[in-house]
Coordinates of N, CA and C and ligand atoms in Angstrom, one line a residue:
M1 N -41.7 -38.5 115.9 CA -40.3 -39.6 116.0 C -39.9 -39.1 114.5
S2 N -38.8 -38.7 114.7 CA -38.2 -38.6 113.2 C -38.0 -40.2 112.5
S3 N -37.5 -40.5 111.5 CA -37.6 -42.0 111.2 C -35.9 -42.8 111.3
K4 N -35.2 -41.2 111.6 CA -33.9 -42.0 112.2 C -33.9 -42.5 113.3
S5 N -34.1 -41.8 114.2 CA -34.6 -42.3 116.0 C -35.2 -43.9 115.2
V6 N -36.6 -44.0 114.9 CA -37.2 -45.6 114.8 C -36.3 -45.7 114.3
A7 N -35.3 -46.2 114.0 CA -33.9 -47.2 113.0 C -33.4 -47.2 114.1
R8 N -33.2 -46.4 114.9 CA -32.0 -46.5 116.3 C -33.0 -47.0 117.1
E9 N -34.6 -46.7 117.1 CA -34.2 -48.3 118.1 C -34.9 -49.3 117.9
A10 N -35.1 -49.9 116.6 CA -34.9 -50.9 116.2 C -34.2 -51.3 116.7
D11 N -33.1 -51.0 116.1 CA -31.3 -51.1 116.2 C -31.0 -51.5 117.6
D12 N -32.0 -50.4 118.6 CA -31.6 -51.2 119.5 C -32.3 -52.1 120.5
I13 N -33.3 -52.6 120.1 CA -33.9 -54.0 120.4 C -33.5 -54.8 119.9
L14 N -33.0 -55.2 118.4 CA -32.4 -55.4 118.3 C -31.4 -56.6 119.0
L15 N -30.5 -55.1 119.0 CA -29.1 -55.6 120.4 C -29.8 -55.8 121.6
A16 N -30.4 -55.4 122.1 CA -30.9 -55.9 123.2 C -31.2 -57.3 123.9
S17 N -31.8 -57.4 122.6 CA -32.1 -59.0 122.4 C -31.8 -59.7 122.3
D18 N -30.4 -59.8 121.8 CA -29.2 -60.8 122.0 C -28.7 -60.6 122.8
M19 N -28.4 -59.6 123.5 CA -27.9 -59.7 124.9 C -28.5 -60.0 125.8
I20 N -29.6 -60.6 126.0 CA -31.1 -60.7 126.9 C -30.4 -62.2 126.7
R21 N -30.6 -62.9 125.4 CA -30.8 -64.2 124.9 C -29.0 -64.9 125.7
L22 N -28.1 -64.1 125.7 CA -26.8 -64.4 126.1 C -26.8 -64.2 127.8
G23 N -27.8 -63.9 128.4 CA -27.5 -63.8 129.4 C -27.1 -62.4 130.3
A24 N -27.4 -61.3 129.5 CA -27.1 -60.1 130.0 C -27.6 -59.5 131.1
R25 N -27.2 -58.9 132.0 CA -27.9 -58.2 133.0 C -28.8 -56.9 132.6
L26 N -29.7 -55.8 133.0 CA -30.0 -54.8 132.8 C -29.4 -53.8 132.8
Q27 N -28.3 -53.8 133.2 CA -27.2 -52.7 133.9 C -26.4 -52.7 132.5
V28 N -26.1 -53.6 132.1 CA -25.8 -53.9 130.7 C -26.5 -53.2 129.2
L29 N -27.8 -53.5 129.4 CA -28.7 -53.2 128.6 C -28.9 -51.9 128.3
Q30 N -29.0 -51.2 129.9 CA -28.9 -49.6 129.9 C -27.6 -48.8 129.2
A31 N -26.4 -49.4 129.9 CA -25.5 -48.7 129.3 C -25.5 -48.8 127.4
E32 N -25.6 -49.9 127.2 CA -25.5 -50.2 125.5 C -26.7 -49.7 124.8
T33 N -27.6 -49.9 125.1 CA -28.6 -49.1 124.6 C -29.4 -47.3 125.0
S34 N -30.5 -47.0 124.4 CA -30.8 -45.8 124.5 C -32.2 -46.0 124.7
L35 N -32.4 -47.6 124.9 CA -34.0 -47.5 125.4 C -34.0 -47.8 127.5
S36 N -35.7 -47.2 127.5 CA -35.9 -47.1 128.7 C -35.3 -48.4 129.6
Y37 N -35.3 -47.9 130.9 CA -35.8 -49.1 131.7 C -37.1 -50.1 131.4
D38 N -38.1 -49.4 131.1 CA -38.7 -50.1 131.6 C -39.7 -50.9 130.4
R39 N -39.0 -50.4 129.1 CA -38.9 -51.0 128.2 C -37.4 -52.2 128.1
L40 N -37.2 -52.0 128.9 CA -35.6 -53.7 128.6 C -36.4 -53.9 129.4
A41 N -37.3 -53.8 130.8 CA -37.4 -55.2 131.8 C -38.7 -55.7 131.1
R42 N -39.4 -55.3 129.9 CA -40.5 -55.8 129.5 C -39.7 -56.8 128.1
L43 N -38.7 -56.2 127.9 CA -38.5 -56.7 126.9 C -38.0 -58.3 127.6
Y44 N -37.2 -57.8 128.9 CA -36.8 -59.2 129.0 C -37.0 -60.0 130.0
R45 N -38.4 -59.3 130.2 CA -39.4 -60.9 130.6 C -40.2 -61.4 129.5
E46 N -40.4 -60.7 128.1 CA -40.4 -61.1 127.2 C -39.9 -62.2 126.5
I47 N -38.7 -62.4 126.8 CA -37.5 -63.5 126.1 C -37.5 -64.5 127.2
Q48 N -36.5 -64.0 128.4 CA -36.6 -64.7 129.2 C -37.9 -65.4 130.3
Q49 N -38.6 -65.1 129.9 CA -40.2 -65.6 130.9 C -39.4 -65.6 132.1
A50 N -38.7 -64.1 132.6 CA -38.7 -64.1 134.1 C -38.3 -62.8 134.4
S51 N -38.4 -62.2 135.3 CA -38.4 -60.7 135.7 C -36.7 -60.9 135.8
P52 N -35.8 -59.3 135.0 CA -34.4 -59.8 136.0 C -33.8 -59.6 137.3
P53 N -33.0 -60.0 137.0 CA -32.1 -60.4 138.3 C -32.2 -58.6 138.8
K54 N -31.9 -58.8 140.5 CA -31.8 -57.5 141.2 C -30.9 -57.4 141.8
G55 N -30.0 -55.9 141.8 CA -28.8 -56.5 142.6 C -27.7 -55.9 141.6
M56 N -26.3 -55.7 142.5 CA -25.3 -54.8 142.0 C -24.9 -56.0 141.3
L57 N -24.2 -55.3 139.8 CA -23.2 -56.4 139.2 C -22.1 -57.1 139.9
P58 N -21.2 -57.7 139.2 CA -19.9 -58.4 139.3 C -19.1 -57.3 139.3
Y59 N -18.7 -56.8 140.3 CA -17.5 -55.8 140.1 C -16.3 -56.8 140.3
S60 N -16.1 -57.7 140.6 CA -15.0 -58.0 141.4 C -13.1 -58.0 140.2
V61 N -12.4 -57.5 140.6 CA -11.3 -57.6 139.1 C -10.4 -59.1 139.4
D62 N -10.6 -59.0 140.3 CA -9.3 -60.4 141.1 C -10.6 -61.6 140.9
W63 N -11.5 -61.6 140.4 CA -12.3 -62.8 139.7 C -11.7 -63.7 138.8
F64 N -11.0 -62.5 137.8 CA -10.4 -62.9 136.6 C -9.3 -62.9 137.3
M65 N -8.3 -63.5 138.3 CA -7.5 -63.7 138.1 C -6.9 -65.2 138.6
T66 N -8.6 -66.0 139.5 CA -8.8 -67.5 139.6 C -8.2 -67.7 138.6
W67 N -8.1 -69.3 139.5 CA -7.5 -70.5 137.9 C -9.0 -70.5 136.7
L68 N -9.8 -71.3 137.5 CA -10.5 -71.4 136.0 C -11.0 -70.0 135.1
P69 N -11.6 -69.2 136.0 CA -12.0 -67.7 135.5 C -11.1 -67.0 134.2
N70 N -9.8 -67.4 135.3 CA -8.6 -66.5 134.1 C -8.4 -67.6 132.9
I71 N -8.9 -68.5 132.8 CA -8.3 -69.1 131.6 C -9.6 -69.1 130.5
H72 N -11.1 -69.3 131.3 CA -12.4 -68.6 130.0 C -12.0 -67.2 129.8
A73 N -11.6 -66.6 130.9 CA -11.9 -65.4 130.3 C -11.2 -64.7 129.3
T74 N -9.6 -65.5 129.3 CA -8.5 -64.7 128.4 C -9.0 -65.5 127.1
L75 N -9.8 -66.9 127.3 CA -10.1 -67.5 126.0 C -11.4 -66.4 125.1
F76 N -11.9 -66.3 126.1 CA -13.2 -64.8 125.4 C -12.3 -63.6 124.5
Y77 N -11.3 -63.1 125.8 CA -11.0 -62.0 125.2 C -10.5 -62.2 124.3
S78 N -9.4 -63.1 123.9 CA -8.6 -63.8 122.5 C -9.9 -63.9 121.2
H79 N -10.7 -64.3 121.0 CA -11.2 -64.2 120.0 C -12.4 -62.0 120.6
Y80 N -12.3 -61.3 121.1 CA -12.5 -60.9 121.1 C -11.7 -59.7 120.1
L81 N -10.7 -59.9 120.8 CA -9.5 -58.7 120.0 C -9.6 -59.4 118.5
Y82 N -9.0 -60.8 118.3 CA -9.7 -61.5 116.9 C -10.6 -60.0 116.1
L83 N -11.4 -60.3 116.7 CA -12.7 -59.7 116.0 C -12.5 -58.3 115.6
R84 N -11.9 -57.5 116.9 CA -11.6 -56.4 116.3 C -10.8 -55.8 115.3
E85 N -9.8 -57.0 115.6 CA -9.2 -56.4 114.7 C -9.0 -57.2 113.0
H86 N -10.0 -57.8 112.5 CA -10.1 -58.3 111.5 C -11.3 -58.5 110.5
T87 N -12.3 -57.6 112.0 CA -14.0 -57.3 110.8 C -14.0 -55.9 111.6
D88 N -15.0 -55.4 111.0 CA -14.6 -54.0 111.2 C -16.5 -53.9 112.5
S89 N -16.8 -54.5 113.1 CA -17.5 -55.3 114.6 C -17.3 -53.9 115.0
T90 N -18.4 -53.2 115.7 CA -18.1 -52.4 116.7 C -18.0 -53.1 117.7
N91 N -17.4 -52.2 118.9 CA -17.5 -53.3 120.0 C -18.7 -53.8 121.0
I92 N -19.1 -52.6 120.4 CA -20.3 -54.0 121.5 C -21.2 -55.6 121.0
R93 N -21.0 -55.2 119.4 CA -21.5 -56.6 118.5 C -20.3 -57.6 118.7
A94 N -18.5 -56.9 118.5 CA -17.7 -58.0 118.5 C -17.5 -58.6 119.9
L95 N -18.4 -57.7 121.0 CA -18.7 -58.6 122.1 C -19.8 -59.5 122.2
I96 N -20.3 -59.7 121.4 CA -21.8 -60.4 121.2 C -20.9 -61.3 120.4
N97 N -20.2 -61.0 119.6 CA -19.6 -62.3 119.1 C -19.0 -63.1 118.8
A98 N -17.8 -62.0 119.6 CA -16.8 -63.2 120.4 C -17.4 -64.3 121.8
Y99 N -18.5 -63.5 122.4 CA -19.1 -64.2 124.0 C -19.9 -65.4 123.2
R100 N -20.2 -65.3 121.9 CA -21.2 -66.3 121.1 C -19.9 -67.4 120.9
L101 N -18.3 -67.0 120.4 CA -17.5 -67.5 119.6 C -16.7 -68.8 121.2
Y102 N -16.5 -67.9 122.1 CA -16.6 -68.4 123.5 C -17.7 -69.5 124.4
L103 N -18.8 -69.6 124.4 CA -19.6 -70.4 123.9 C -19.4 -71.6 123.9
E104 N -19.5 -71.7 122.3 CA -19.4 -72.9 121.9 C -18.2 -73.7 122.3
Q105 N -16.8 -72.9 122.5 CA -15.9 -73.6 122.7 C -15.9 -74.2 124.0
A106 N -16.8 -73.4 125.1 CA -17.0 -73.6 126.6 C -17.5 -75.0 126.3
D107 N -18.8 -74.8 125.7 CA -19.3 -76.0 125.8 C -19.2 -77.2 124.7
A108 N -18.0 -77.2 124.2 CA -17.1 -78.4 123.4 C -16.4 -79.3 124.4
G109 N -15.7 -78.6 125.2 CA -14.8 -78.7 126.0 C -15.7 -79.3 127.3
R110 N -17.2 -79.4 127.5 CA -16.8 -79.9 128.7 C -18.2 -81.4 128.3
A111 N -18.0 -82.5 128.2 CA -18.6 -83.2 127.7 C -19.6 -83.5 128.6
G112 N -20.7 -84.1 129.0 CA -21.3 -84.3 129.6 C -22.4 -83.6 130.3
E113 N -22.2 -82.4 130.4 CA -22.6 -81.8 131.8 C -23.1 -80.3 130.7
P114 N -24.2 -80.1 129.8 CA -23.9 -79.1 128.6 C -25.5 -78.1 129.6
N115 N -25.4 -78.1 130.0 CA -27.2 -78.0 131.2 C -26.1 -76.2 132.5
D116 N -24.8 -76.7 132.3 CA -24.6 -76.1 133.2 C -23.5 -74.6 132.7
E117 N -24.2 -73.5 134.0 CA -23.6 -71.8 133.4 C -22.8 -71.9 133.0
P118 N -21.9 -70.8 131.9 CA -20.7 -71.1 131.9 C -19.9 -69.9 132.8
V119 N -18.9 -70.2 133.1 CA -17.7 -70.0 133.7 C -18.0 -68.8 133.6
L120 N -17.8 -68.2 132.5 CA -17.6 -66.7 132.0 C -19.2 -66.5 131.5
S121 N -19.5 -65.3 132.6 CA -21.2 -64.7 132.3 C -20.8 -63.4 131.5
F122 N -22.1 -63.6 130.7 CA -21.6 -62.1 129.3 C -21.5 -60.7 130.3
T123 N -22.7 -61.2 131.4 CA -22.5 -59.3 132.2 C -21.2 -59.7 132.3
R124 N -20.0 -60.7 133.1 CA -18.8 -60.6 133.7 C -17.8 -59.8 132.2
A125 N -17.9 -61.1 131.0 CA -17.7 -60.7 129.7 C -18.4 -58.8 129.3
W126 N -19.0 -59.0 130.1 CA -18.6 -57.4 129.0 C -18.0 -56.0 130.5
M127 N -17.9 -56.8 131.3 CA -17.4 -56.3 132.7 C -15.9 -56.2 132.4
L128 N -15.5 -57.3 132.1 CA -14.1 -57.6 132.0 C -13.5 -56.4 130.8
L129 N -14.5 -56.2 129.6 CA -13.8 -55.1 128.4 C -13.9 -53.8 129.4
R130 N -14.6 -53.5 130.1 CA -14.5 -52.1 131.1 C -13.8 -52.1 132.1
F131 N -12.9 -53.4 132.5 CA -11.9 -53.1 133.2 C -10.3 -53.4 132.1
F132 N -10.7 -53.3 131.1 CA -9.3 -52.7 130.1 C -9.1 -51.6 129.6
D133 N -10.6 -51.6 129.6 CA -11.0 -49.6 129.3 C -10.8 -48.0 130.0
S134 N -10.2 -48.9 131.3 CA -10.1 -48.2 132.4 C -8.4 -48.6 133.2
D135 N -7.7 -49.6 132.2 CA -6.3 -49.6 132.6 C -6.4 -50.6 133.6
M136 N -7.3 -51.6 134.0 CA -7.2 -52.4 135.4 C -6.2 -53.7 135.1
L137 N -6.7 -53.7 134.0 CA -6.2 -55.1 133.2 C -5.5 -54.8 132.1
Q138 N -4.2 -56.1 132.1 CA -3.4 -56.1 131.0 C -3.2 -57.5 130.4
L139 N -2.6 -57.7 129.1 CA -2.6 -59.1 129.0 C -0.8 -59.2 129.2
A140 N -0.3 -60.5 129.7 CA 0.8 -61.0 130.0 C 0.8 -62.4 129.4
S141 N 1.8 -62.2 128.9 CA 3.0 -62.7 127.8 C 3.3 -64.2 129.1
C142 N 3.2 -65.8 128.8 CA 3.4 -66.6 129.6 C 5.1 -67.0 129.3
T143 N 6.0 -67.5 130.1 CA 7.1 -67.1 129.7 C 7.4 -68.9 129.4
Q144 N 6.1 -69.3 129.3 CA 6.5 -71.2 129.0 C 6.0 -71.5 127.5
C145 N 4.3 -70.9 128.0 CA 4.1 -71.6 126.7 C 3.6 -70.0 125.4
S146 N 4.0 -68.7 126.1 CA 4.0 -68.4 125.2 C 3.0 -67.4 124.5
G147 N 1.4 -67.9 125.9 CA 0.5 -67.5 125.3 C 0.0 -65.7 125.5
G148 N -0.9 -65.3 125.8 CA -0.9 -63.7 125.6 C -2.4 -64.0 127.2
F149 N -2.3 -63.8 128.9 CA -3.5 -63.9 130.0 C -3.3 -62.6 130.7
I150 N -5.0 -62.8 130.9 CA -4.9 -61.7 131.7 C -4.2 -61.8 132.8
S151 N -4.0 -60.3 133.3 CA -3.6 -60.2 135.1 C -3.7 -58.6 135.4
H152 N -3.8 -58.6 136.6 CA -3.6 -57.5 136.9 C -2.9 -55.9 135.9
A153 N -3.3 -55.0 135.6 CA -2.1 -54.0 135.2 C -1.4 -53.3 136.5
Y154 N -0.4 -53.2 135.8 CA 1.3 -53.1 136.1 C 2.2 -53.9 137.1
E155 N 1.0 -54.8 136.7 CA 2.3 -55.9 137.5 C 3.4 -56.0 136.9
P156 N 4.6 -56.5 137.8 CA 5.7 -57.0 136.7 C 5.3 -58.4 136.2
V157 N 5.6 -58.3 134.8 CA 5.6 -59.3 134.0 C 6.1 -60.2 133.3
E158 N 7.4 -60.2 133.7 CA 8.7 -60.9 133.1 C 9.0 -62.3 133.6
N159 N 8.6 -62.6 134.6 CA 9.0 -64.4 135.0 C 7.0 -64.8 135.1
Y160 N 6.1 -64.3 134.1 CA 5.0 -64.8 134.0 C 5.2 -66.0 134.3
I161 N 3.8 -66.7 134.8 CA 3.3 -68.3 134.0 C 2.3 -68.9 134.4
C162 N 1.6 -69.0 133.0 CA -0.1 -68.8 133.0 C -0.8 -69.7 134.1
A163 N -2.0 -69.6 133.2 CA -2.9 -70.5 134.6 C -3.0 -72.0 133.6
I164 N -2.5 -72.0 132.8 CA -2.4 -73.6 132.2 C -1.2 -73.8 132.3
C165 N 0.4 -73.6 132.5 CA 0.9 -73.8 132.4 C 1.5 -74.0 134.3
R166 N 1.1 -73.6 134.9 CA 1.0 -74.0 136.4 C 0.0 -73.7 137.4
P167 N -1.0 -75.1 136.7 CA -2.6 -75.3 137.4 C -2.4 -75.4 138.8
P168 N -3.1 -74.5 139.9 CA -3.3 -75.4 141.6 C -3.6 -77.1 141.4
P169 N -2.9 -77.3 142.6 CA -3.2 -79.0 142.8 C -4.3 -79.0 142.8
R170 N -5.8 -79.1 143.0 CA -6.8 -78.7 143.0 C -6.9 -79.2 142.2
A171 N -6.7 -78.7 140.8 CA -7.0 -79.1 139.0 C -7.6 -80.6 138.7
G172 N -8.4 -81.2 139.5 CA -9.0 -82.2 138.2 C -8.6 -82.9 136.6
K173 N -8.6 -83.9 136.5 CA -8.9 -84.0 134.8 C -9.1 -83.4 133.6
T174 N -10.6 -83.1 133.8 CA -11.9 -82.7 133.1 C -11.5 -81.3 132.9
R175 N -10.9 -80.5 134.1 CA -10.3 -79.1 134.1 C -9.1 -79.0 133.5
A176 N -8.4 -79.7 133.4 CA -7.0 -80.6 132.8 C -7.5 -80.0 131.3
A177 N -8.5 -80.8 131.0 CA -8.3 -81.5 129.6 C -9.2 -80.0 128.2
T178 N -10.2 -79.4 129.4 CA -10.2 -78.0 128.9 C -9.1 -77.1 129.1
A179 N -8.5 -77.0 129.7 CA -7.7 -76.3 129.7 C -6.7 -76.2 128.6
R180 N -6.6 -77.8 128.2 CA -5.2 -77.8 127.1 C -6.2 -77.6 125.8
K181 N -7.3 -77.7 126.0 CA -8.1 -77.3 124.6 C -7.9 -75.6 124.7
S182 N -8.3 -74.9 125.4 CA -8.1 -73.3 126.1 C -6.8 -73.6 125.1
R183 N -6.0 -73.9 125.8 CA -4.3 -73.0 125.2 C -4.0 -73.3 123.8
N184 N -4.7 -74.3 123.1 CA -4.5 -74.4 122.1 C -5.1 -73.1 121.2
S185 N -6.5 -73.2 121.6 CA -7.2 -71.8 121.2 C -6.8 -70.4 121.4
V186 N -5.8 -70.1 122.9 CA -5.1 -68.8 122.5 C -4.3 -68.8 121.9
R187 N -3.5 -70.1 121.7 CA -2.7 -70.1 121.0 C -2.7 -69.3 119.3
A188 N -3.6 -70.4 118.7 CA -4.4 -69.9 117.6 C -4.5 -69.1 117.5
L189 N -5.6 -67.9 118.1 CA -5.8 -66.4 117.6 C -4.2 -65.5 118.3
S190 N -3.9 -65.7 119.0 CA -2.5 -64.7 119.2 C -1.7 -64.4 118.4
Ligands
ZN201 ZN1 1.6 -70.7 129.9

């Protein structure tokens, strides 16, 4: 094995470990590193103290259009775009760092329930970027708050109103407060 491939392997192990700690599924690790399935599965078990979950990745684009997921995904994506523009992070490093920023903010907006799963999982965040890459999603500018929000590609956006400016009636008080915080972050970044 050449020294170059040893360095590459070390990088891949670090990268995979970071992603596993953030909750990445095995399919994501396979796509982003050149490590074998067996090595990734071993690494996963070592870090998470559990076997990697089986089954398909969450592939639904529509999930990102529902109210709370839309706000959380938009928050994550704003961080991602910011890091891509203002740092020299590679795609995957920008994804990891943006997801960490998202977790910090999602946690801060969630008083008293710190052990809940985040609304946007790391694997969903990864899928989101793939959906953007394959032109299935776009950012639509809200006509009321002018924030950029995730929406279906090719959908008319002239009269677009975002999930924060027009929340569904069932959205409770806590959720509204989280949404307001997210709006400030989305604005600060856009
Ligand atoms: Zn709005």
